[in-house]
CSV table of C-alpha atoms in Angstrom, one decimal:
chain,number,residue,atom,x,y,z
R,1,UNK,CA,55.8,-112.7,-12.6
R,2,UNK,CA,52.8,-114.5,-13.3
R,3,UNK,CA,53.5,-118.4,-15.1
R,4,UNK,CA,51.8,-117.3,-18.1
R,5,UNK,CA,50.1,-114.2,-19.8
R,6,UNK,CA,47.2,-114.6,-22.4
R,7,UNK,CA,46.3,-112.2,-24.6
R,8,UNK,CA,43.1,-111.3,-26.6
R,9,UNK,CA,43.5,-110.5,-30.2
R,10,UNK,CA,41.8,-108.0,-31.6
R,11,UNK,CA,41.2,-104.3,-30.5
R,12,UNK,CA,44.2,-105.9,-27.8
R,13,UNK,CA,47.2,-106.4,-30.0
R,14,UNK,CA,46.0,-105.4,-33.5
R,15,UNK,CA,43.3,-102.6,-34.1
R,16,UNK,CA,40.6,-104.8,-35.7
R,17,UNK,CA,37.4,-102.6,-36.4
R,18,UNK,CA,39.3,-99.0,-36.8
R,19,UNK,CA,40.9,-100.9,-40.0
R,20,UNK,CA,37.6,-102.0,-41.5
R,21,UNK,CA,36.0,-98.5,-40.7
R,22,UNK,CA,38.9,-96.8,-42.7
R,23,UNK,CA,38.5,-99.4,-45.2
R,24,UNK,CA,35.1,-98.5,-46.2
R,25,UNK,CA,35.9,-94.8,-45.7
R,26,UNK,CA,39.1,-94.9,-48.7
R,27,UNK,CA,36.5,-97.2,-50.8
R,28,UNK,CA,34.0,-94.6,-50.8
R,29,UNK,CA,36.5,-91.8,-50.8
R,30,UNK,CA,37.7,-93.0,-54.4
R,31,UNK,CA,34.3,-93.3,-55.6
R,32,UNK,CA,32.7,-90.1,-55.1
R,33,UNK,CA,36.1,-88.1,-54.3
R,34,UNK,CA,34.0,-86.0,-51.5
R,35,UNK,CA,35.0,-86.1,-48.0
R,36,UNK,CA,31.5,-85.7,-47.0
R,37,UNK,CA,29.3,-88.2,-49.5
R,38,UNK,CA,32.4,-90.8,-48.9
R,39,UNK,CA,31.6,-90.5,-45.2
R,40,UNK,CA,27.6,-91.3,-45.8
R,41,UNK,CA,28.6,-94.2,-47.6
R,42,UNK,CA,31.2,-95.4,-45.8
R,43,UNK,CA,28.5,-95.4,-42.7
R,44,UNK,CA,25.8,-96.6,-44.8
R,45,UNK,CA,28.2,-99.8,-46.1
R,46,UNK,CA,28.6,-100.9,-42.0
R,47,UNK,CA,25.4,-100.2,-41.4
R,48,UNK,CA,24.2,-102.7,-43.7
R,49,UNK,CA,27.0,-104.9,-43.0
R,50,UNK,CA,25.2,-105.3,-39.6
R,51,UNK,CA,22.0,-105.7,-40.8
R,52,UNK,CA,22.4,-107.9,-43.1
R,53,UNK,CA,24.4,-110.3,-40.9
R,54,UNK,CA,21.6,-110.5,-38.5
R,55,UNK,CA,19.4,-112.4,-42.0
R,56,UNK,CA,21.7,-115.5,-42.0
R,57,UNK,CA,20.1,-119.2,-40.9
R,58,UNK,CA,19.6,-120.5,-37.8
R,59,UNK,CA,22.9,-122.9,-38.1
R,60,UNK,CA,25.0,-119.9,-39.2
R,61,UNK,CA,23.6,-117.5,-36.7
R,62,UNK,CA,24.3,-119.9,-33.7
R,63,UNK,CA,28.0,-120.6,-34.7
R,64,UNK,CA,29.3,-117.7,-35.9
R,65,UNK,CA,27.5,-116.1,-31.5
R,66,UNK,CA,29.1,-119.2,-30.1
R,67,UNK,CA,32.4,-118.4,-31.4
R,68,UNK,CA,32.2,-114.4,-31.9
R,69,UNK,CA,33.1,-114.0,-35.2
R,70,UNK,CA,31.5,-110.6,-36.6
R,71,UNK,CA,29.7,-109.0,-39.7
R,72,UNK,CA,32.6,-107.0,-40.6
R,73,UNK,CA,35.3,-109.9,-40.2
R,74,UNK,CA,32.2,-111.9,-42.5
R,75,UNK,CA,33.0,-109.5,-45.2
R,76,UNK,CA,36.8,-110.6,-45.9
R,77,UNK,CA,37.0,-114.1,-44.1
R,78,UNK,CA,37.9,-117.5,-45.4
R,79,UNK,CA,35.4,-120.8,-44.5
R,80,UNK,CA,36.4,-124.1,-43.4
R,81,UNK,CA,34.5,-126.5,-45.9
R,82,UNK,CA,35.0,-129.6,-43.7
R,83,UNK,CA,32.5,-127.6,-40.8
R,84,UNK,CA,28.9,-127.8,-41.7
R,85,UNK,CA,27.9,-124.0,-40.1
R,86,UNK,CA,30.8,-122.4,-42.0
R,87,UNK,CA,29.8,-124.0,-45.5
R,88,UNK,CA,26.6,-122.0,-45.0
R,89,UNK,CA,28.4,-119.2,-44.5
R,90,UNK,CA,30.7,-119.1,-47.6
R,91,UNK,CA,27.2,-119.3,-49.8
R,92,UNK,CA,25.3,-116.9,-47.3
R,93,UNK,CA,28.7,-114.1,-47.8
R,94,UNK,CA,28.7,-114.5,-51.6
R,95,UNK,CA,25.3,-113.0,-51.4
R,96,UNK,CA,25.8,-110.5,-48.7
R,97,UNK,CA,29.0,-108.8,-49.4
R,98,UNK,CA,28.0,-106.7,-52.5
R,99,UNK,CA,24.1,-106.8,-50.9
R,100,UNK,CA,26.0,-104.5,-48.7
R,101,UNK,CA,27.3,-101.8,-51.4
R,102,UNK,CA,24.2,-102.4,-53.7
R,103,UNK,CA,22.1,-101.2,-50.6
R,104,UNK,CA,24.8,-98.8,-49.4
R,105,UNK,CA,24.5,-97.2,-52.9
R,106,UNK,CA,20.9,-97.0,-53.0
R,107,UNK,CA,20.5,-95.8,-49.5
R,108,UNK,CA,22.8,-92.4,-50.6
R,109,UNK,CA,21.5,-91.8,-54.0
R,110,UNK,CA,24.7,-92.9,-55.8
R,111,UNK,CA,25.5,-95.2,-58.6
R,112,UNK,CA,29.0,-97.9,-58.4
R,113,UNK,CA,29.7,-101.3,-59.2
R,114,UNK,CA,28.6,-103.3,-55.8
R,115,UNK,CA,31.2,-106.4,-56.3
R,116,UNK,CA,34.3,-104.0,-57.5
R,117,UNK,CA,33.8,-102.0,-54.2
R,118,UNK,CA,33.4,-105.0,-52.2
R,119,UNK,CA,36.3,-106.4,-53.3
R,120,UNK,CA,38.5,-102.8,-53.2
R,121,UNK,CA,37.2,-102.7,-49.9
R,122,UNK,CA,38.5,-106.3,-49.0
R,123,UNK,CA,42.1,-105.2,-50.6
R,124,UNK,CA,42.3,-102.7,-47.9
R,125,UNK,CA,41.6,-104.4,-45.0
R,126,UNK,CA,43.7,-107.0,-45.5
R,127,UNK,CA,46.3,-105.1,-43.1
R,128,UNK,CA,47.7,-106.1,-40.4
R,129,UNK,CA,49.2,-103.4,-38.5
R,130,UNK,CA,50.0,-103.9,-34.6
R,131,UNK,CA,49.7,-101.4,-31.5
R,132,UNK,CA,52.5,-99.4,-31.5
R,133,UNK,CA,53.8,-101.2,-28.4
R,134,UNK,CA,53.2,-104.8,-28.7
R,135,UNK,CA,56.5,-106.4,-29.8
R,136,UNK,CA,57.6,-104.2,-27.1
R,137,UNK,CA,55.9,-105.4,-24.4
R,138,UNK,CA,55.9,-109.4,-25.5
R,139,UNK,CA,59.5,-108.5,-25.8
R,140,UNK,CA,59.8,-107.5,-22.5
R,141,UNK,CA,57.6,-110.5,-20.8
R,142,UNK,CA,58.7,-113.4,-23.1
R,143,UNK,CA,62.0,-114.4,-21.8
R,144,UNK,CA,60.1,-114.6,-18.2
R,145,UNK,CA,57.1,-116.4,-18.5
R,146,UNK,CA,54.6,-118.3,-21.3
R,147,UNK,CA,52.4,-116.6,-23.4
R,148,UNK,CA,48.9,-117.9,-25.2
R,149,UNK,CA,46.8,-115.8,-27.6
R,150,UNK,CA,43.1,-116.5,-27.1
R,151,UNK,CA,40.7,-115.5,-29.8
R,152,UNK,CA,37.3,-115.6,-31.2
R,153,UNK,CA,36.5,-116.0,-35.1
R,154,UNK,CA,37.0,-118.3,-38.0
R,155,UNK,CA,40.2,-120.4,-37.9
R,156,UNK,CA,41.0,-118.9,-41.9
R,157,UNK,CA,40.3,-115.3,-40.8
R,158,UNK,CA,42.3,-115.3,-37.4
R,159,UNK,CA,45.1,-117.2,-38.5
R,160,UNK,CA,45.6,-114.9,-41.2
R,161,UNK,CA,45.4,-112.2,-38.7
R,162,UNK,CA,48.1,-114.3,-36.5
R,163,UNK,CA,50.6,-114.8,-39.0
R,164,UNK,CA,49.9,-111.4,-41.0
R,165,UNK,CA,51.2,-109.1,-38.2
R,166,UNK,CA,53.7,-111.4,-37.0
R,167,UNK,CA,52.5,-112.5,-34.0
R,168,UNK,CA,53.1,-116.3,-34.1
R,169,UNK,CA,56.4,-116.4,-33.1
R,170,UNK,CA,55.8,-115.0,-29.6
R,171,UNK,CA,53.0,-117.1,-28.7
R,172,UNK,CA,53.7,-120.8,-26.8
R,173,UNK,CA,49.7,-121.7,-27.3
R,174,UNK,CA,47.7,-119.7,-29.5
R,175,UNK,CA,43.6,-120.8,-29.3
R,176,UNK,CA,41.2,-119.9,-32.0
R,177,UNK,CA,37.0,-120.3,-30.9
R,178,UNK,CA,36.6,-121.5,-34.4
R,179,UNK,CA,39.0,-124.1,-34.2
R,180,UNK,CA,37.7,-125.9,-31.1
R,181,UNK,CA,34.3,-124.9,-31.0
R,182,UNK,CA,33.6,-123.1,-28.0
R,183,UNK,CA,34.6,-119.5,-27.6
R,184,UNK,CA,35.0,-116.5,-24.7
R,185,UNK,CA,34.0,-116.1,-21.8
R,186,UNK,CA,33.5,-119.9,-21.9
R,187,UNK,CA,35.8,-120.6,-19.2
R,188,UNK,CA,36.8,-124.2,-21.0
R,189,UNK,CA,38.5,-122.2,-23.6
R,190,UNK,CA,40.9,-120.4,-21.3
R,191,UNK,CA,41.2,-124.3,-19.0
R,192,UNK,CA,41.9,-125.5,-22.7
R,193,UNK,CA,45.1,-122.7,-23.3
R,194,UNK,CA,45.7,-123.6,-19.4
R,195,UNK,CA,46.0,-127.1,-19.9
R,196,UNK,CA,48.2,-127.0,-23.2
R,197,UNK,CA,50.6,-124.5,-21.1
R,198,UNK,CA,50.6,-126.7,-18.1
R,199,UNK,CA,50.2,-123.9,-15.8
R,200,UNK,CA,47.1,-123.4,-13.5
R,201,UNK,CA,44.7,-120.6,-13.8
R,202,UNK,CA,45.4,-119.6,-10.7
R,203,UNK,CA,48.8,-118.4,-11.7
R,204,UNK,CA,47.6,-117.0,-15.2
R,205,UNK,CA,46.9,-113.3,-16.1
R,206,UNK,CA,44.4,-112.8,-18.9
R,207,UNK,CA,44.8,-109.3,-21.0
R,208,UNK,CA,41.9,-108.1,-23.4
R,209,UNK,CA,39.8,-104.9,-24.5
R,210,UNK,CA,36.5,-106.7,-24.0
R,211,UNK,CA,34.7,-106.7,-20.9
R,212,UNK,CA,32.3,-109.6,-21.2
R,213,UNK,CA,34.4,-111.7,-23.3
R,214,UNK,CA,37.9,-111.7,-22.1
R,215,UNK,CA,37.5,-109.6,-18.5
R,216,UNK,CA,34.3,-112.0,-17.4
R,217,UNK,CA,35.7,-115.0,-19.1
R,218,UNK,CA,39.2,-114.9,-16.8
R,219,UNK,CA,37.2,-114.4,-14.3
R,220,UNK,CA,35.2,-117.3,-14.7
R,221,UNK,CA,38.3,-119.7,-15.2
R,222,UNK,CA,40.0,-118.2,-12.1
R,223,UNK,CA,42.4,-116.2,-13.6
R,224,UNK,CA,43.8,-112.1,-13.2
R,225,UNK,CA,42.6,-110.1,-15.5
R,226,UNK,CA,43.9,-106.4,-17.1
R,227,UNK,CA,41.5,-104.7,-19.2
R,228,UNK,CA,42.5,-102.4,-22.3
R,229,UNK,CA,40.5,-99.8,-22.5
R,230,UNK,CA,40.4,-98.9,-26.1
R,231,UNK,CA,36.9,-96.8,-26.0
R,232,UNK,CA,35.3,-99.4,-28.3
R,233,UNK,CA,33.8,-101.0,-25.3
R,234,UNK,CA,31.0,-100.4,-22.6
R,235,UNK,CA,32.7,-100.9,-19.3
R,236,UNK,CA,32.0,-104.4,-17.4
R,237,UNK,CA,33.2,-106.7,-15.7
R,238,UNK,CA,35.7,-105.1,-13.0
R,239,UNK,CA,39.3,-106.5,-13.8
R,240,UNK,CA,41.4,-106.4,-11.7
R,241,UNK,CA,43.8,-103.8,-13.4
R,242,UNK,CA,42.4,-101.0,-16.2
R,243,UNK,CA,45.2,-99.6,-18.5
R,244,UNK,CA,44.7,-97.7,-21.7
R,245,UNK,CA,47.8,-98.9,-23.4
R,246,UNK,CA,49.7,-102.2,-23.8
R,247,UNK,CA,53.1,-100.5,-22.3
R,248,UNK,CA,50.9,-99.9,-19.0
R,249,UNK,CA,50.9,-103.4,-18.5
R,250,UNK,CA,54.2,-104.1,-17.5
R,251,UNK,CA,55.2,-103.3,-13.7
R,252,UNK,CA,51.5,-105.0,-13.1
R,253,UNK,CA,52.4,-108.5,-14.7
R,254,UNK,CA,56.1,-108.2,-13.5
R,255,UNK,CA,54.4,-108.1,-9.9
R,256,UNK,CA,52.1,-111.3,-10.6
């Protein structure tokens, strides 16, 4: 059994961008109660999400690439006042997030109230739900060896994320980019979780859905690495195991 397992977050342990998508797809559902209109809308809403993300200032834009934290987790997240980059953010959001249903509206000819979606929409994503065999397999592994959570984002957003699907309790170390300033595949992040566990890389695994982030950045710290394979992602770095579901993991991390 390998000395310790760390885990990615998102699209790893919690579905992450399949609950925003069917966020903005039951907020423009109950506005124009059609299947099809509600699906323009609902793509139009991320589209502009996206593009409207890439209009923030320089300090904003570097940060939020250094630690990896996205236009759709910008839509619902919480900023940390005392960090410069992420007060910029709080006053850059209040503009974007109904800049993203006025112009979603626009774009599809329809007529709504752009804050009272926004906020419907953030109502509904506020979920947490887990893969349906998560606690399962930490269940499994826990009693046998350490386990750290890295992930990238805003320390408000993640740890909500954390402590909403209740993941804490499993977790000896969990690492947030947001929180110590440097995120994946920076290999001092995964040193970082190494160093808190007091186990060397060597005789870590790392588990995650991204290649360049989680694969590459194991890689780069010396580490094992399983790759989930949720189809959200290009494939990458080669890890050392592919899998398409958590439960898949387990005779492989039993052998490490």
């Amino acid at each position: 059994m390998f000395a310790a397992v760390i885990f990615d977050l998102d699209e790893t342990l919690i579905p992450d961008e399949p609950v925003s998508r069917h966020a903005f797809f039951i907020t423009a559902l109950e506005l124009t109660a059609d299947d099809a209109r509600a699906k323009e809308l609902a793509e139009a809403a991320h589209r502009e999400a996206v593009a409207l993300w890439q209009t923030l200032p320089s300090l904003a834009a570097d940060y939020v690439t250094r630690i990896g934290h996205s236009a759709l987790e910008g839509l619902w997240a919480t900023y940390d006042p005392g960090i410069a980059a992420e007060v910029v953010l709080e006053k850059e959001l209040a503009r974007i997030r109904p800049e993203v249903w006025r112009r979603a509206l626009a774009s599809c000819g329809l007529s709504g109230d752009p804050e009272r979606l926004q906020l419907r929409w953030q109502a509904l994503r506020s979920r947490f739900p887990l893969f349906d065999d998560c606690d399962e397999l930490l269940a499994r592994i826990r009693p046998r060896t350490k386990l750290a959570m890295i992930t990238n984002g805003v320390s408000g957003l993640q740890r909500r994320k954390v402590n909403g699907a209740g993941l804490l309790h499993w977790f000896d170390v969990v690492a947030i980019s947001g929180e110590l300033g440097i995120g994946k595949p920076d290999a001092r992040i995964f040193e970082w979780v190494c160093t808190q566990l007091n186990v060397p890389p060597s005789r870590c695994a790392m588990v995650g859905d991204n290649p360049e982030r989680d694969i590459q950045g194991g890689i780069n710290a010396g580490m094992q690495t399983a790759w989930v394979d949720r189809g959200l992602k290009p494939r990458g770095a080669k890890a050392d195991l592919e899998v398409k579901s958590l439960g898949e993991l387990l005779p492989w991390l039993r052998r490490g």
